[in-house]
Amino acid sequence: MPDGTYDVIVIGAGSTGENVAARAVQGGLSAVIVESGLVGGDCS
């Protein structure tokens, strides 16, 4: 979003965070993921 506003803010980009953001976007919402480490998590 150009104005920096989002419908959903997901904290953590592990597998759950990615799924939550994807579901929000599929439902027509805008979403942003905030992550300080590894996107996708560190699990195998």
PDB file of N, CA, C and O in Angstrom:
ATOM      1  N   MET A   1       0.843  -1.176   0.000  1.00  0.00           N
ATOM      2  CA  MET A   1       0.000   0.000   0.000  1.00  0.00           C
ATOM      3  C   MET A   1       0.892   1.243   0.000  1.00  0.00           C
ATOM      4  O   MET A   1       1.791   1.337   0.827  1.00  0.00           O
ATOM      5  N   PRO A   2       0.635   2.175  -0.867  1.00  0.00           N
ATOM      6  CA  PRO A   2       1.482   3.361  -0.952  1.00  0.00           C
ATOM      7  C   PRO A   2       1.479   4.222   0.302  1.00  0.00           C
ATOM      8  O   PRO A   2       2.460   4.868   0.606  1.00  0.00           O
ATOM      9  N   ASP A   3       0.381   4.256   1.047  1.00  0.00           N
ATOM     10  CA  ASP A   3       0.309   5.136   2.212  1.00  0.00           C
ATOM     11  C   ASP A   3       0.833   4.478   3.490  1.00  0.00           C
ATOM     12  O   ASP A   3       0.788   5.072   4.557  1.00  0.00           O
ATOM     13  N   GLY A   4       1.319   3.241   3.412  1.00  0.00           N
ATOM     14  CA  GLY A   4       1.885   2.573   4.573  1.00  0.00           C
ATOM     15  C   GLY A   4       0.861   1.996   5.525  1.00  0.00           C
ATOM     16  O   GLY A   4       1.201   1.672   6.653  1.00  0.00           O
ATOM     17  N   THR A   5      -0.391   1.868   5.104  1.00  0.00           N
ATOM     18  CA  THR A   5      -1.404   1.250   5.962  1.00  0.00           C
ATOM     19  C   THR A   5      -1.756  -0.131   5.430  1.00  0.00           C
ATOM     20  O   THR A   5      -1.746  -0.366   4.224  1.00  0.00           O
ATOM     21  N   TYR A   6      -2.029  -1.029   6.340  1.00  0.00           N
ATOM     22  CA  TYR A   6      -2.354  -2.410   5.999  1.00  0.00           C
ATOM     23  C   TYR A   6      -3.534  -2.865   6.833  1.00  0.00           C
ATOM     24  O   TYR A   6      -3.747  -2.382   7.939  1.00  0.00           O
ATOM     25  N   ASP A   7      -4.263  -3.836   6.311  1.00  0.00           N
ATOM     26  CA  ASP A   7      -5.367  -4.427   7.063  1.00  0.00           C
ATOM     27  C   ASP A   7      -4.855  -5.397   8.120  1.00  0.00           C
ATOM     28  O   ASP A   7      -5.435  -5.514   9.193  1.00  0.00           O
ATOM     29  N   VAL A   8      -3.758  -6.101   7.801  1.00  0.00           N
ATOM     30  CA  VAL A   8      -3.213  -7.128   8.686  1.00  0.00           C
ATOM     31  C   VAL A   8      -1.706  -6.932   8.803  1.00  0.00           C
ATOM     32  O   VAL A   8      -1.033  -6.745   7.787  1.00  0.00           O
ATOM     33  N   ILE A   9      -1.185  -6.974  10.017  1.00  0.00           N
ATOM     34  CA  ILE A   9       0.252  -6.980  10.258  1.00  0.00           C
ATOM     35  C   ILE A   9       0.581  -8.309  10.913  1.00  0.00           C
ATOM     36  O   ILE A   9       0.056  -8.627  11.973  1.00  0.00           O
ATOM     37  N   VAL A  10       1.433  -9.091  10.261  1.00  0.00           N
ATOM     38  CA  VAL A  10       1.818 -10.405  10.772  1.00  0.00           C
ATOM     39  C   VAL A  10       3.213 -10.280  11.374  1.00  0.00           C
ATOM     40  O   VAL A  10       4.149  -9.848  10.698  1.00  0.00           O
ATOM     41  N   ILE A  11       3.339 -10.650  12.636  1.00  0.00           N
ATOM     42  CA  ILE A  11       4.627 -10.627  13.316  1.00  0.00           C
ATOM     43  C   ILE A  11       5.232 -12.022  13.228  1.00  0.00           C
ATOM     44  O   ILE A  11       4.699 -12.973  13.776  1.00  0.00           O
ATOM     45  N   GLY A  12       6.324 -12.145  12.495  1.00  0.00           N
ATOM     46  CA  GLY A  12       7.005 -13.429  12.323  1.00  0.00           C
ATOM     47  C   GLY A  12       6.722 -14.032  10.963  1.00  0.00           C
ATOM     48  O   GLY A  12       5.573 -14.143  10.550  1.00  0.00           O
ATOM     49  N   ALA A  13       7.783 -14.377  10.259  1.00  0.00           N
ATOM     50  CA  ALA A  13       7.644 -14.907   8.903  1.00  0.00           C
ATOM     51  C   ALA A  13       7.943 -16.393   8.832  1.00  0.00           C
ATOM     52  O   ALA A  13       8.445 -16.891   7.840  1.00  0.00           O
ATOM     53  N   GLY A  14       7.630 -17.101   9.902  1.00  0.00           N
ATOM     54  CA  GLY A  14       7.727 -18.558   9.849  1.00  0.00           C
ATOM     55  C   GLY A  14       6.603 -19.106   8.993  1.00  0.00           C
ATOM     56  O   GLY A  14       5.849 -18.354   8.361  1.00  0.00           O
ATOM     57  N   SER A  15       6.469 -20.396   8.939  1.00  0.00           N
ATOM     58  CA  SER A  15       5.455 -21.000   8.065  1.00  0.00           C
ATOM     59  C   SER A  15       4.047 -20.530   8.420  1.00  0.00           C
ATOM     60  O   SER A  15       3.232 -20.269   7.528  1.00  0.00           O
ATOM     61  N   THR A  16       3.752 -20.366   9.690  1.00  0.00           N
ATOM     62  CA  THR A  16       2.424 -19.900  10.092  1.00  0.00           C
ATOM     63  C   THR A  16       2.193 -18.460   9.660  1.00  0.00           C
ATOM     64  O   THR A  16       1.136 -18.116   9.120  1.00  0.00           O
ATOM     65  N   GLY A  17       3.180 -17.607   9.876  1.00  0.00           N
ATOM     66  CA  GLY A  17       3.057 -16.205   9.475  1.00  0.00           C
ATOM     67  C   GLY A  17       2.846 -16.049   7.984  1.00  0.00           C
ATOM     68  O   GLY A  17       2.027 -15.242   7.534  1.00  0.00           O
ATOM     69  N   GLU A  18       3.582 -16.819   7.198  1.00  0.00           N
ATOM     70  CA  GLU A  18       3.416 -16.762   5.745  1.00  0.00           C
ATOM     71  C   GLU A  18       2.018 -17.205   5.343  1.00  0.00           C
ATOM     72  O   GLU A  18       1.402 -16.606   4.470  1.00  0.00           O
ATOM     73  N   ASN A  19       1.513 -18.251   5.982  1.00  0.00           N
ATOM     74  CA  ASN A  19       0.167 -18.739   5.671  1.00  0.00           C
ATOM     75  C   ASN A  19      -0.902 -17.729   6.053  1.00  0.00           C
ATOM     76  O   ASN A  19      -1.865 -17.519   5.315  1.00  0.00           O
ATOM     77  N   VAL A  20      -0.753 -17.091   7.199  1.00  0.00           N
ATOM     78  CA  VAL A  20      -1.717 -16.084   7.639  1.00  0.00           C
ATOM     79  C   VAL A  20      -1.749 -14.919   6.650  1.00  0.00           C
ATOM     80  O   VAL A  20      -2.821 -14.464   6.239  1.00  0.00           O
ATOM     81  N   ALA A  21      -0.579 -14.434   6.252  1.00  0.00           N
ATOM     82  CA  ALA A  21      -0.516 -13.323   5.297  1.00  0.00           C
ATOM     83  C   ALA A  21      -1.129 -13.725   3.960  1.00  0.00           C
ATOM     84  O   ALA A  21      -1.884 -12.946   3.356  1.00  0.00           O
ATOM     85  N   ALA A  22      -0.843 -14.912   3.492  1.00  0.00           N
ATOM     86  CA  ALA A  22      -1.393 -15.376   2.220  1.00  0.00           C
ATOM     87  C   ALA A  22      -2.915 -15.474   2.282  1.00  0.00           C
ATOM     88  O   ALA A  22      -3.608 -15.065   1.343  1.00  0.00           O
ATOM     89  N   ARG A  23      -3.453 -16.011   3.370  1.00  0.00           N
ATOM     90  CA  ARG A  23      -4.908 -16.109   3.527  1.00  0.00           C
ATOM     91  C   ARG A  23      -5.555 -14.737   3.546  1.00  0.00           C
ATOM     92  O   ARG A  23      -6.621 -14.524   2.970  1.00  0.00           O
ATOM     93  N   ALA A  24      -4.915 -13.776   4.225  1.00  0.00           N
ATOM     94  CA  ALA A  24      -5.454 -12.422   4.274  1.00  0.00           C
ATOM     95  C   ALA A  24      -5.516 -11.810   2.881  1.00  0.00           C
ATOM     96  O   ALA A  24      -6.534 -11.229   2.491  1.00  0.00           O
ATOM     97  N   VAL A  25      -4.452 -11.972   2.117  1.00  0.00           N
ATOM     98  CA  VAL A  25      -4.410 -11.414   0.758  1.00  0.00           C
ATOM     99  C   VAL A  25      -5.426 -12.117  -0.140  1.00  0.00           C
ATOM    100  O   VAL A  25      -6.116 -11.467  -0.929  1.00  0.00           O
ATOM    101  N   GLN A  26      -5.548 -13.422  -0.015  1.00  0.00           N
ATOM    102  CA  GLN A  26      -6.543 -14.159  -0.801  1.00  0.00           C
ATOM    103  C   GLN A  26      -7.955 -13.688  -0.476  1.00  0.00           C
ATOM    104  O   GLN A  26      -8.833 -13.723  -1.324  1.00  0.00           O
ATOM    105  N   GLY A  27      -8.168 -13.232   0.748  1.00  0.00           N
ATOM    106  CA  GLY A  27      -9.472 -12.737   1.168  1.00  0.00           C
ATOM    107  C   GLY A  27      -9.700 -11.268   0.823  1.00  0.00           C
ATOM    108  O   GLY A  27     -10.700 -10.685   1.220  1.00  0.00           O
ATOM    109  N   GLY A  28      -8.750 -10.663   0.116  1.00  0.00           N
ATOM    110  CA  GLY A  28      -8.931  -9.292  -0.331  1.00  0.00           C
ATOM    111  C   GLY A  28      -8.365  -8.227   0.596  1.00  0.00           C
ATOM    112  O   GLY A  28      -8.589  -7.045   0.385  1.00  0.00           O
ATOM    113  N   LEU A  29      -7.632  -8.639   1.620  1.00  0.00           N
ATOM    114  CA  LEU A  29      -7.028  -7.691   2.547  1.00  0.00           C
ATOM    115  C   LEU A  29      -5.584  -7.413   2.142  1.00  0.00           C
ATOM    116  O   LEU A  29      -4.975  -8.194   1.413  1.00  0.00           O
ATOM    117  N   SER A  30      -5.043  -6.323   2.626  1.00  0.00           N
ATOM    118  CA  SER A  30      -3.621  -6.063   2.434  1.00  0.00           C
ATOM    119  C   SER A  30      -2.886  -6.548   3.679  1.00  0.00           C
ATOM    120  O   SER A  30      -3.414  -6.485   4.789  1.00  0.00           O
ATOM    121  N   ALA A  31      -1.664  -7.049   3.478  1.00  0.00           N
ATOM    122  CA  ALA A  31      -0.922  -7.615   4.601  1.00  0.00           C
ATOM    123  C   ALA A  31       0.555  -7.278   4.478  1.00  0.00           C
ATOM    124  O   ALA A  31       1.078  -7.134   3.377  1.00  0.00           O
ATOM    125  N   VAL A  32       1.191  -7.167   5.625  1.00  0.00           N
ATOM    126  CA  VAL A  32       2.642  -6.991   5.681  1.00  0.00           C
ATOM    127  C   VAL A  32       3.175  -7.960   6.730  1.00  0.00           C
ATOM    128  O   VAL A  32       2.514  -8.228   7.736  1.00  0.00           O
ATOM    129  N   ILE A  33       4.365  -8.525   6.457  1.00  0.00           N
ATOM    130  CA  ILE A  33       5.021  -9.419   7.401  1.00  0.00           C
ATOM    131  C   ILE A  33       6.218  -8.689   7.989  1.00  0.00           C
ATOM    132  O   ILE A  33       7.017  -8.108   7.253  1.00  0.00           O
ATOM    133  N   VAL A  34       6.351  -8.724   9.317  1.00  0.00           N
ATOM    134  CA  VAL A  34       7.483  -8.121  10.003  1.00  0.00           C
ATOM    135  C   VAL A  34       8.325  -9.255  10.562  1.00  0.00           C
ATOM    136  O   VAL A  34       7.838 -10.089  11.327  1.00  0.00           O
ATOM    137  N   GLU A  35       9.600  -9.288  10.181  1.00  0.00           N
ATOM    138  CA  GLU A  35      10.499 -10.376  10.603  1.00  0.00           C
ATOM    139  C   GLU A  35      11.899  -9.826  10.777  1.00  0.00           C
ATOM    140  O   GLU A  35      12.380  -9.077   9.925  1.00  0.00           O
ATOM    141  N   SER A  36      12.551 -10.171  11.856  1.00  0.00           N
ATOM    142  CA  SER A  36      13.916  -9.704  12.082  1.00  0.00           C
ATOM    143  C   SER A  36      14.959 -10.774  11.751  1.00  0.00           C
ATOM    144  O   SER A  36      16.138 -10.474  11.711  1.00  0.00           O
ATOM    145  N   GLY A  37      14.502 -11.991  11.539  1.00  0.00           N
ATOM    146  CA  GLY A  37      15.445 -13.087  11.283  1.00  0.00           C
ATOM    147  C   GLY A  37      15.221 -13.728   9.931  1.00  0.00           C
ATOM    148  O   GLY A  37      15.177 -13.054   8.915  1.00  0.00           O
ATOM    149  N   LEU A  38      15.042 -15.010   9.960  1.00  0.00           N
ATOM    150  CA  LEU A  38      14.912 -15.800   8.739  1.00  0.00           C
ATOM    151  C   LEU A  38      13.473 -15.823   8.232  1.00  0.00           C
ATOM    152  O   LEU A  38      12.586 -16.248   8.959  1.00  0.00           O
ATOM    153  N   VAL A  39      13.267 -15.392   7.001  1.00  0.00           N
ATOM    154  CA  VAL A  39      11.936 -15.524   6.395  1.00  0.00           C
ATOM    155  C   VAL A  39      11.720 -16.991   6.099  1.00  0.00           C
ATOM    156  O   VAL A  39      12.581 -17.666   5.532  1.00  0.00           O
ATOM    157  N   GLY A  40      10.582 -17.510   6.502  1.00  0.00           N
ATOM    158  CA  GLY A  40      10.308 -18.932   6.342  1.00  0.00           C
ATOM    159  C   GLY A  40      10.689 -19.747   7.569  1.00  0.00           C
ATOM    160  O   GLY A  40      10.452 -20.929   7.629  1.00  0.00           O
ATOM    161  N   GLY A  41      11.290 -19.094   8.550  1.00  0.00           N
ATOM    162  CA  GLY A  41      11.693 -19.784   9.777  1.00  0.00           C
ATOM    163  C   GLY A  41      12.988 -20.561   9.590  1.00  0.00           C
ATOM    164  O   GLY A  41      13.636 -20.480   8.558  1.00  0.00           O
ATOM    165  N   ASP A  42      13.358 -21.309  10.605  1.00  0.00           N
ATOM    166  CA  ASP A  42      14.603 -22.075  10.534  1.00  0.00           C
ATOM    167  C   ASP A  42      14.363 -23.571  10.669  1.00  0.00           C
ATOM    168  O   ASP A  42      15.297 -24.335  10.879  1.00  0.00           O
ATOM    169  N   CYS A  43      13.127 -24.004  10.560  1.00  0.00           N
ATOM    170  CA  CYS A  43      12.803 -25.431  10.639  1.00  0.00           C
ATOM    171  C   CYS A  43      13.015 -26.088   9.270  1.00  0.00           C
ATOM    172  O   CYS A  43      12.948 -25.442   8.248  1.00  0.00           O
ATOM    173  N   SER A  44      13.277 -27.358   9.290  1.00  0.00           N
ATOM    174  CA  SER A  44      13.446 -28.053   8.014  1.00  0.00           C
ATOM    175  C   SER A  44      12.114 -28.517   7.482  1.00  0.00           C
ATOM    176  O   SER A  44      11.127 -28.571   8.158  1.00  0.00           O
TER     177      SER A  44
END
